[in-house]
Amino acid sequence: MSEQEQQHTNPTATATETTPKTAGAVTQPGPDAETLARVADAKRRISAYVDEVLPEYQKISLAIHDKPEVSNYEFFASQTLSDRLKQEGFDVTLGVADHRTGFSALYRTGKPGPVVVFLAEYDALPGVGHGCGHSVFGPNSSLAAASLKRVIDEFGGELRVYGTPGEEGGENGSAKGSFVKDGFFDDVDIALCAHPHAGGNGLSSRNLACQPVDIEFHGKASHAAASPERGINALDGVIQTFNSINALRQHLPKDVRIHGVIVDGGVQPNVVPDYAKAKFYLRSASVPGLLALRKKVENIVAGAALATGAKGSLTPYQNQVDNMIPTPLFDAIWKRNAEALGQTVEATEQDKVVFGSSDVGNVSQVVPTIQPWFSISPENLGGHNEQVAAVCFVKLVSAFCAVFFRSVGSGFSAVCAVSAAACLRVLLCCLVIWS
Ligand SMILES: [Zn+2]
Ligand SMILES: [Zn+2]
């Protein structure tokens, strides 16, 4: 898929999917009645399994919620989820892709068919806890995979859950980038997940590519009053960098975001700081845009070093996060299944960029991917805050959550069933387009 195209498309599949043919419609023949009945029966059994085990997954969600762990420290969450998947009959490997809290869980049917991956996140935010709802995210993906496993033998293919730590970033954060680099998606056909949203249900959104970087300056300490001429002020390098970035903003495209904090600015005022450090996120709507932005900021750091005499550097401290490329076919299937279960899905424009970033974007660059939003609150509460964390907690034990879980399970089952066997024509089209 070329960078320019930036969308996983499949017009033929969109026209057919599992929708029965209507009189006079100019489309290729849809799946036959027997196939539709098979898929409907599979979905019924998936829902029944969700009902059966939902309380156990809710308990897991609550336990993860009560024990928030930040990027690459999610020892409890990864152990708990992977233990449960082992119990469900998956082959589990802990500590994969150079992430000690990452895992892979595999189930092979032994029959030909697509490799379907559910992505599980479970990291919390420092100081906020589960203010992004990942305490629901990981258990939900695991439950969806476990439910689909009940019927997948009839359709063929392989099911996986990838436990991907550190979505919120940090040292060695955004693990999905590592999974992509290490080849975990090389043989994968479809990647599926859904994100909690303190607002309405919504389709997968485009978001920004992001490069988190450390900007450091090394200078020379000296008495700030008695001998300032002997010192080189590293903090001035950082301040100059902030000022130059602010001057740059006027000339940047609308889809660019740059934001930083000073994490080390010296010790006390009477010592010229010999070291200073800032952390910045550089964001743009596309990877090429991001790389161009990074070059500009590198020039700013070099300019600040020249101006102050301090040595400056810009270093990424985690995986680059790529922008999300949506797959509208998957979203259409998800929406239809959610609506069939009484949910309302907001008609969002999928071309609209959401001004955040997620490492699910890295996956979407190499495999058709879905990450719709599911409502955990009727009221829009924003994100990354304590209200969201509180809502996650409440909703997990509510009846609504049961409906949500079921809707996700059914939506995903439809994707897999369609691709695996129900409509070979769709699968072939998909493979041609994706290869
Ligand atoms: Zn978040
Ligand atoms: Zn999140």
XYZ file of C-alpha atoms and ligand atoms in Angstrom:
437
model
C 0.000 0.000 0.000
C 1.512 3.305 -1.031
C 1.876 6.173 1.437
C -0.209 8.402 -0.827
C -3.202 6.105 -0.733
C -3.405 6.191 3.080
C -6.511 4.053 3.272
C -7.083 0.332 3.112
C -9.799 0.090 0.509
C -11.828 -2.742 -0.908
C -14.698 -1.430 -2.990
C -15.964 -4.852 -4.029
C -16.031 -6.080 -0.488
C -17.799 -2.935 0.685
C -20.553 -3.624 -1.797
C -21.112 -7.186 -0.656
C -19.838 -8.087 2.858
C -22.533 -10.182 4.535
C -25.402 -8.018 3.346
C -27.993 -10.126 1.524
C -28.556 -9.162 -2.088
C -31.358 -6.745 -2.798
C -33.441 -6.933 -5.943
C -31.982 -4.939 -8.797
C -28.694 -4.170 -7.028
C -25.736 -4.145 -9.393
C -23.268 -6.103 -7.279
C -21.538 -9.419 -7.431
C -23.529 -12.236 -5.814
C -23.483 -12.083 -2.001
C -22.928 -15.055 0.275
C -25.503 -17.834 -0.098
C -28.212 -18.533 2.450
C -26.348 -21.469 3.947
C -23.262 -19.327 4.557
C -25.294 -16.539 6.110
C -26.948 -19.036 8.425
C -23.542 -20.437 9.426
C -22.239 -16.981 10.253
C -25.398 -16.097 12.197
C -25.093 -19.317 14.186
C -21.410 -18.623 14.908
C -22.307 -15.150 16.150
C -24.992 -16.588 18.428
C -22.497 -18.988 19.965
C -19.937 -16.208 20.379
C -22.520 -14.110 22.231
C -23.440 -17.064 24.433
C -19.793 -17.538 25.397
C -19.424 -13.823 26.111
C -22.408 -14.074 28.494
C -20.897 -17.113 30.161
C -17.447 -15.668 30.908
C -18.126 -11.934 31.034
C -18.088 -11.733 34.871
C -14.607 -13.266 34.895
C -13.278 -10.729 32.401
C -14.947 -7.918 34.318
C -13.112 -9.121 37.416
C -9.839 -9.016 35.472
C -10.633 -5.487 34.249
C -11.356 -4.303 37.767
C -8.155 -5.869 39.078
C -6.098 -4.116 36.364
C -7.972 -0.876 37.065
C -7.115 -1.140 40.761
C -3.436 -1.755 40.052
C -2.433 0.815 37.420
C 0.986 0.146 35.905
C 2.807 2.497 33.535
C 4.609 1.761 30.269
C 6.709 -1.414 30.350
C 5.929 -1.986 34.028
C 2.596 -3.728 33.416
C 3.730 -6.951 35.087
C 0.417 -7.713 36.787
C -1.734 -6.907 33.759
C 0.331 -8.897 31.265
C 0.546 -11.889 33.627
C -3.175 -11.802 34.416
C -4.321 -11.503 30.805
C -1.872 -14.051 29.465
C -2.787 -16.517 32.252
C -6.426 -16.183 31.277
C -5.619 -16.737 27.596
C -3.599 -19.834 28.511
C -6.676 -21.081 30.333
C -8.698 -20.393 27.155
C -6.345 -22.685 25.212
C -3.894 -20.229 23.633
C -0.128 -20.883 23.452
C 1.359 -17.980 25.367
C 4.857 -16.477 25.227
C 5.724 -13.728 27.684
C 8.370 -11.048 27.136
C 8.313 -10.654 23.347
C 9.556 -7.988 20.897
C 12.061 -6.707 23.465
C 9.283 -5.776 25.890
C 9.312 -7.636 29.212
C 5.566 -7.010 29.674
C 4.617 -7.868 26.107
C 3.122 -11.226 25.185
C 1.811 -13.215 22.280
C -0.990 -15.781 22.550
C -1.590 -18.062 19.567
C -4.261 -20.514 18.518
C -3.901 -22.398 15.231
C -6.858 -24.235 13.726
C -4.618 -26.255 11.427
C -6.839 -25.314 8.484
C -6.007 -22.673 5.897
C -7.376 -19.219 6.573
C -6.374 -15.726 7.618
C -4.175 -14.833 10.570
C -6.257 -12.548 12.764
C -4.674 -10.538 15.578
C -6.391 -8.826 18.482
C -4.305 -6.019 19.980
C -4.419 -5.696 23.770
C -3.316 -2.562 25.643
C -3.166 -2.373 29.438
C -0.845 0.460 30.470
C -1.910 3.317 32.736
C -0.968 6.992 32.806
C 1.534 8.239 35.391
C -0.358 10.033 38.157
C -3.807 9.480 36.598
C -4.183 5.706 36.583
C -6.451 4.252 33.919
C -7.505 7.627 32.511
C -7.389 6.236 28.975
C -9.453 3.130 29.688
C -6.766 0.544 28.915
C -7.991 -1.455 31.907
C -11.002 -2.209 29.695
C -9.062 -2.351 26.415
C -6.859 -5.395 27.146
C -9.581 -7.562 28.735
C -11.968 -6.648 25.915
C -9.560 -7.756 23.179
C -8.763 -10.931 25.104
C -12.448 -11.732 25.570
C -13.148 -11.071 21.886
C -10.361 -13.481 20.899
C -11.456 -16.122 23.410
C -15.043 -15.878 22.142
C -14.026 -16.144 18.514
C -11.893 -19.157 19.394
C -15.111 -21.038 20.189
C -16.026 -21.105 16.487
C -12.786 -20.498 14.562
C -12.093 -24.213 13.977
C -15.067 -24.272 11.618
C -13.696 -21.417 9.538
C -9.939 -22.035 9.576
C -7.016 -19.669 10.039
C -5.158 -18.582 13.139
C -6.069 -16.380 16.078
C -3.590 -14.332 18.064
C -3.619 -11.813 20.876
C -0.629 -9.498 21.051
C -0.170 -7.885 24.447
C 1.397 -4.561 23.520
C 2.729 -2.487 26.438
C 3.352 1.213 26.749
C 0.814 2.668 24.317
C 1.038 5.907 26.290
C 4.756 6.076 25.586
C 7.842 6.406 27.765
C 11.263 4.793 27.699
C 11.082 2.011 25.080
C 7.383 2.860 24.798
C 4.790 2.330 22.054
C 5.505 -1.379 21.802
C 3.451 -1.943 18.660
C 6.306 -0.288 16.758
C 8.627 -3.009 18.105
C 6.169 -5.755 17.171
C 6.083 -4.382 13.612
C 9.886 -4.046 13.403
C 10.402 -7.564 14.774
C 8.178 -9.108 12.103
C 5.193 -10.012 14.306
C 2.841 -8.750 11.598
C 4.641 -10.194 8.570
C 2.138 -13.057 8.182
C -0.889 -11.283 9.654
C -3.979 -10.493 7.560
C -6.126 -8.454 9.957
C -5.518 -6.504 13.180
C -8.487 -5.700 15.437
C -9.056 -3.682 18.584
C -11.450 -1.104 19.997
C -10.771 1.834 22.312
C -12.958 3.040 25.191
C -14.328 6.550 24.685
C -15.824 8.874 27.265
C -18.407 10.057 24.731
C -20.283 8.272 21.936
C -19.418 5.214 19.860
C -17.398 6.143 16.782
C -15.516 4.773 13.802
C -11.734 4.390 13.640
C -10.132 7.785 13.305
C -7.039 9.040 11.597
C -4.523 10.467 14.031
C -1.083 12.004 14.048
C 2.317 10.425 13.607
C 4.461 11.269 16.620
C 8.132 11.248 17.541
C 8.896 11.657 21.261
C 12.428 13.040 21.708
C 14.895 14.089 24.382
C 16.610 17.404 23.704
C 19.747 17.783 25.829
C 22.405 20.432 26.259
C 25.784 20.011 27.928
C 27.575 23.172 29.074
C 30.048 24.065 31.820
C 29.302 24.808 35.476
C 30.597 27.972 37.047
C 29.783 30.444 39.843
C 26.853 32.354 38.367
C 27.859 35.678 39.995
C 31.599 35.474 40.673
C 32.771 33.899 37.405
C 29.884 33.601 34.902
C 32.345 34.215 32.054
C 33.855 30.763 32.774
C 30.507 28.970 32.433
C 28.485 27.685 29.502
C 24.777 27.739 30.266
C 23.070 24.536 29.161
C 19.659 25.830 30.289
C 19.975 28.698 27.828
C 20.267 26.083 25.078
C 16.922 24.612 26.132
C 15.272 28.049 26.485
C 16.580 29.080 23.078
C 15.126 25.867 21.644
C 11.683 26.670 23.091
C 11.821 30.222 21.707
C 12.865 29.093 18.235
C 10.168 26.396 18.134
C 7.598 29.037 19.094
C 8.863 31.231 16.253
C 8.578 28.263 13.887
C 4.902 27.643 14.734
C 3.652 30.453 12.491
C 5.062 28.651 9.469
C 3.916 25.118 10.171
C 0.990 23.250 8.572
C -2.256 23.069 10.573
C -1.828 19.376 11.306
C 1.470 19.819 13.160
C 1.702 19.817 16.962
C 4.875 20.416 19.003
C 4.814 20.405 22.788
C 7.535 20.074 25.370
C 8.472 20.246 29.046
C 11.782 20.970 30.792
C 12.668 17.974 32.949
C 16.108 19.190 34.055
C 16.940 22.877 34.193
C 19.804 23.059 36.672
C 20.102 22.766 40.426
C 20.277 26.229 41.944
C 20.533 29.804 40.703
C 24.096 30.479 41.816
C 25.505 27.687 39.647
C 25.546 28.021 35.849
C 23.695 24.835 34.760
C 26.091 22.478 32.994
C 23.241 20.185 31.912
C 19.654 20.747 30.859
C 17.073 18.529 29.265
C 13.646 18.903 27.688
C 11.242 16.292 26.392
C 9.235 17.083 23.277
C 6.543 15.390 21.227
C 6.762 16.226 17.538
C 3.526 15.369 15.690
C 2.323 15.558 12.107
C -0.487 13.996 10.051
C 1.911 11.820 8.053
C 5.269 10.128 8.524
C 6.973 12.210 5.759
C 5.571 15.370 7.405
C 6.927 14.187 10.738
C 10.412 13.546 9.333
C 10.455 17.039 7.744
C 9.420 18.537 11.088
C 12.104 16.634 12.929
C 14.738 18.042 10.540
C 13.565 21.598 11.323
C 13.768 20.971 15.076
C 17.213 19.394 14.707
C 18.297 22.616 12.994
C 16.853 24.627 15.872
C 18.830 22.558 18.394
C 21.989 23.027 16.332
C 21.292 26.793 16.191
C 20.735 26.959 19.963
C 24.022 25.098 20.504
C 25.853 27.560 18.274
C 24.279 30.532 20.046
C 25.057 29.344 23.571
C 28.243 27.342 23.109
C 26.616 24.325 24.758
C 26.575 20.934 23.018
C 23.063 20.067 21.895
C 21.445 16.803 20.845
C 18.026 15.492 19.825
C 17.431 11.782 20.474
C 14.246 9.680 20.150
C 13.721 7.756 23.386
C 11.065 5.341 22.165
C 9.513 3.982 18.980
C 8.237 6.457 16.442
C 4.432 6.373 16.369
C 2.984 6.301 12.847
C -0.300 7.826 11.696
C -3.365 5.570 11.487
C -4.585 4.380 8.092
C -8.238 3.339 8.472
C -9.903 0.340 6.819
C -13.480 1.511 6.107
C -14.728 -2.001 5.305
C -13.971 -3.163 8.841
C -15.603 -0.095 10.337
C -18.730 -0.670 8.253
C -18.977 -4.238 9.583
C -18.366 -3.109 13.145
C -20.990 -0.356 12.858
C -23.617 -2.718 11.456
C -23.061 -5.257 14.211
C -23.058 -2.627 16.937
C -26.317 -1.159 15.591
C -27.883 -4.599 15.401
C -27.276 -4.805 19.151
C -29.019 -1.497 19.788
C -25.935 0.735 19.904
C -25.742 4.070 18.120
C -22.550 4.752 16.196
C -21.801 8.368 15.419
C -21.363 9.088 11.731
C -17.866 10.521 11.965
C -15.904 11.631 8.932
C -13.095 9.142 8.676
C -10.907 11.645 6.851
C -10.960 13.952 9.856
C -7.727 13.801 11.840
C -8.011 13.336 15.599
C -5.232 15.312 17.237
C -3.704 12.524 19.232
C -1.445 9.610 18.375
C -1.510 5.857 18.920
C 0.921 3.118 18.041
C -1.990 1.245 16.475
C -0.984 3.523 13.575
C 2.248 1.524 13.154
C 0.197 -1.636 12.749
C -2.186 0.038 10.288
C 0.757 0.926 8.063
C 1.445 -2.767 7.396
C -1.876 -4.588 7.986
C -5.545 -3.572 7.547
C -6.557 -2.467 11.020
C -9.625 -1.325 12.930
C -9.771 0.636 16.176
C -13.272 2.057 16.595
C -14.344 3.955 19.725
C -16.895 2.475 22.096
C -18.817 4.594 24.528
C -18.207 4.304 28.247
C -20.021 7.540 29.069
C -22.934 9.436 27.497
C -21.135 12.663 28.373
C -17.934 13.742 26.636
C -15.310 13.784 29.388
C -12.218 14.349 27.247
C -9.344 11.980 27.850
C -6.377 11.232 30.102
C -8.076 12.389 33.262
C -9.478 11.053 36.509
C -13.113 11.331 35.408
C -12.409 8.891 32.582
C -10.714 6.541 35.024
C -13.773 6.731 37.281
C -16.163 6.035 34.410
C -14.144 2.995 33.338
C -14.507 1.656 36.827
C -18.245 2.211 36.999
C -19.022 0.964 33.506
C -17.146 -2.233 33.962
C -19.721 -3.447 36.421
C -22.710 -2.107 34.527
C -25.112 -3.894 32.222
C -24.118 -1.564 29.403
C -20.672 -3.026 29.415
C -22.094 -6.456 28.804
C -23.835 -5.140 25.720
C -20.665 -3.495 24.561
C -18.601 -6.592 25.006
C -21.099 -8.557 23.006
C -21.227 -5.993 20.235
C -17.474 -6.036 19.880
C -17.355 -9.804 19.874
C -20.018 -10.041 17.201
C -18.492 -7.330 15.043
C -15.144 -8.976 15.103
C -16.614 -12.378 14.475
C -18.300 -11.026 11.377
C -15.002 -9.724 10.019
C -13.292 -13.020 10.578
C -16.092 -15.187 9.366
C -16.478 -13.189 6.195
C -12.787 -13.340 5.497
C -12.273 -16.921 6.468
C -14.905 -18.799 4.585
C -18.255 -17.121 4.306
C -17.365 -15.152 1.222
C -14.255 -16.293 -0.549
C -14.679 -13.660 -3.218
C -14.246 -10.951 -0.576
C -11.198 -12.659 0.822
C -9.582 -12.903 -2.595
C -10.259 -9.229 -3.286
C -8.785 -8.344 0.083
C -5.672 -10.377 -0.516
C -5.123 -8.857 -3.941
C -5.454 -5.361 -2.565
C -3.414 -5.965 0.571
C -0.515 -7.801 -1.048
Zn -4.227 7.592 25.963
Zn -5.637 4.900 24.941
